[in-house]
mmCIF file of C-alpha atoms in Angstrom:
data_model
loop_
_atom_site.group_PDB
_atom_site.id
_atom_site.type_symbol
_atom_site.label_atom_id
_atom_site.label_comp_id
_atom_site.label_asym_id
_atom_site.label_seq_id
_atom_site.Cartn_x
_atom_site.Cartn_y
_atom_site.Cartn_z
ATOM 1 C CA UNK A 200 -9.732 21.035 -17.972
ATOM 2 C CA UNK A 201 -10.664 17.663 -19.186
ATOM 3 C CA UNK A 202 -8.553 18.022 -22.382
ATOM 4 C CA UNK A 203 -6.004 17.815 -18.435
ATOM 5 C CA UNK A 204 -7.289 14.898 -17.059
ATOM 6 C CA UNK A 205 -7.082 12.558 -20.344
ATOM 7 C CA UNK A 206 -3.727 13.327 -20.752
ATOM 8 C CA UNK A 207 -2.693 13.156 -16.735
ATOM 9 C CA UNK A 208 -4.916 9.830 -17.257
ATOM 10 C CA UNK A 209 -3.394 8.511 -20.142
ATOM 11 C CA UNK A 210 -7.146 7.778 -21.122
ATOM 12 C CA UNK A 211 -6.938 9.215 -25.042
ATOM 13 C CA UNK A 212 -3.868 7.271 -25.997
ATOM 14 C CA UNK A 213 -5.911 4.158 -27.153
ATOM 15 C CA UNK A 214 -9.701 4.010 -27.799
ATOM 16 C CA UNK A 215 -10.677 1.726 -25.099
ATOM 17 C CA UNK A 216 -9.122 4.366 -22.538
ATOM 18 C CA UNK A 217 -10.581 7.419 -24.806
ATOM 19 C CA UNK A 218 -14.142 6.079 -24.500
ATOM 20 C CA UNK A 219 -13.693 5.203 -20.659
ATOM 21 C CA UNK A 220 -12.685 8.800 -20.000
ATOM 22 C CA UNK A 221 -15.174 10.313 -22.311
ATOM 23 C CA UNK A 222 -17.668 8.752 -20.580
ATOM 24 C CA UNK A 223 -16.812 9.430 -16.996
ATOM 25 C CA UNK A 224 -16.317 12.965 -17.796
ATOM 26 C CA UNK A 225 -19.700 12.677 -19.660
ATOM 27 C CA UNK A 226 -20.874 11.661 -16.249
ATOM 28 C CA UNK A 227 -19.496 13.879 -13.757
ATOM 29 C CA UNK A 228 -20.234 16.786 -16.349
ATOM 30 C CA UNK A 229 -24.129 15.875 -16.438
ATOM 31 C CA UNK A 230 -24.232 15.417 -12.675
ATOM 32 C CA UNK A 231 -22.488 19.306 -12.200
ATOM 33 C CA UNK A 232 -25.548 20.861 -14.784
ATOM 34 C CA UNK A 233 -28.145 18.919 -12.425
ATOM 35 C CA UNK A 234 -26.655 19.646 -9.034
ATOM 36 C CA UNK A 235 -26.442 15.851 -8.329
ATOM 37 C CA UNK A 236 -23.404 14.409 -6.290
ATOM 38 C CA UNK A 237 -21.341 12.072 -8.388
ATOM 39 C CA UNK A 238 -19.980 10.019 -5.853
ATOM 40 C CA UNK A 239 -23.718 9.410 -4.411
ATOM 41 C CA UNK A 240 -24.568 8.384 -8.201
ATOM 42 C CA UNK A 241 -22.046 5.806 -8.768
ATOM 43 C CA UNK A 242 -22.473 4.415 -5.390
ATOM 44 C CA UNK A 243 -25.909 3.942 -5.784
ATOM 45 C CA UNK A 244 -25.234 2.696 -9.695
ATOM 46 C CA UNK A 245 -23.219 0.273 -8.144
ATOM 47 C CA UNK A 246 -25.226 -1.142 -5.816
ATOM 48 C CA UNK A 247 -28.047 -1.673 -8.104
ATOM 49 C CA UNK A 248 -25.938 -3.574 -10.799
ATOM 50 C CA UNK A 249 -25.126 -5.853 -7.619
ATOM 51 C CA UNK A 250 -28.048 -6.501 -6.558
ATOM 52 C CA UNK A 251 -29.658 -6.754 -10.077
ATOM 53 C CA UNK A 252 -26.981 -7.647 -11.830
ATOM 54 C CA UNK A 253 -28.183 -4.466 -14.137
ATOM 55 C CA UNK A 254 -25.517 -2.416 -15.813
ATOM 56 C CA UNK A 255 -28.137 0.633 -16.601
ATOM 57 C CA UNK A 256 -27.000 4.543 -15.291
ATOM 58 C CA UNK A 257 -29.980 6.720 -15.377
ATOM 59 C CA UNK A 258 -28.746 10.610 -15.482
ATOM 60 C CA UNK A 259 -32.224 11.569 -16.641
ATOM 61 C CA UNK A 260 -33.205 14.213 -13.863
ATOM 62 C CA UNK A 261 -36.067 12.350 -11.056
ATOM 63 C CA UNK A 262 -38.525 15.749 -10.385
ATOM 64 C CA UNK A 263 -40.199 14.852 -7.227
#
């Protein structure tokens, strides 16, 4: 399935695009093995890095 998206995405035909793509499916992968909503992690990764100007993503799992 993701071998799918790069191609529908275009993302593997030059590095730049290959390393986005790998990384977002990195992403969304980790977030489906820990049961975390992707869309509430990148909207919340966001937000940081605007109001700290931060660019750090934390997918380490929070026990609480």
């Amino acid at each position: 399935m993701a071998l799918t998206k790069r191609k529908v995405a275009g993302g593997s035909r030059f590095w730049p695009g290959f390393r986005r793509s790998a990384i977002l499916l990195s992403v969304i992968q980790s977030c489906r093995v820990q049961g975390r909503s992707v869309l509430d992690l990148l909207r919340r990764s966001l937000s940081l890095a605007v109001r700290t100007r931060s660019h750090e993503l934390s997918l380490i799992p929070v026990f609480e």
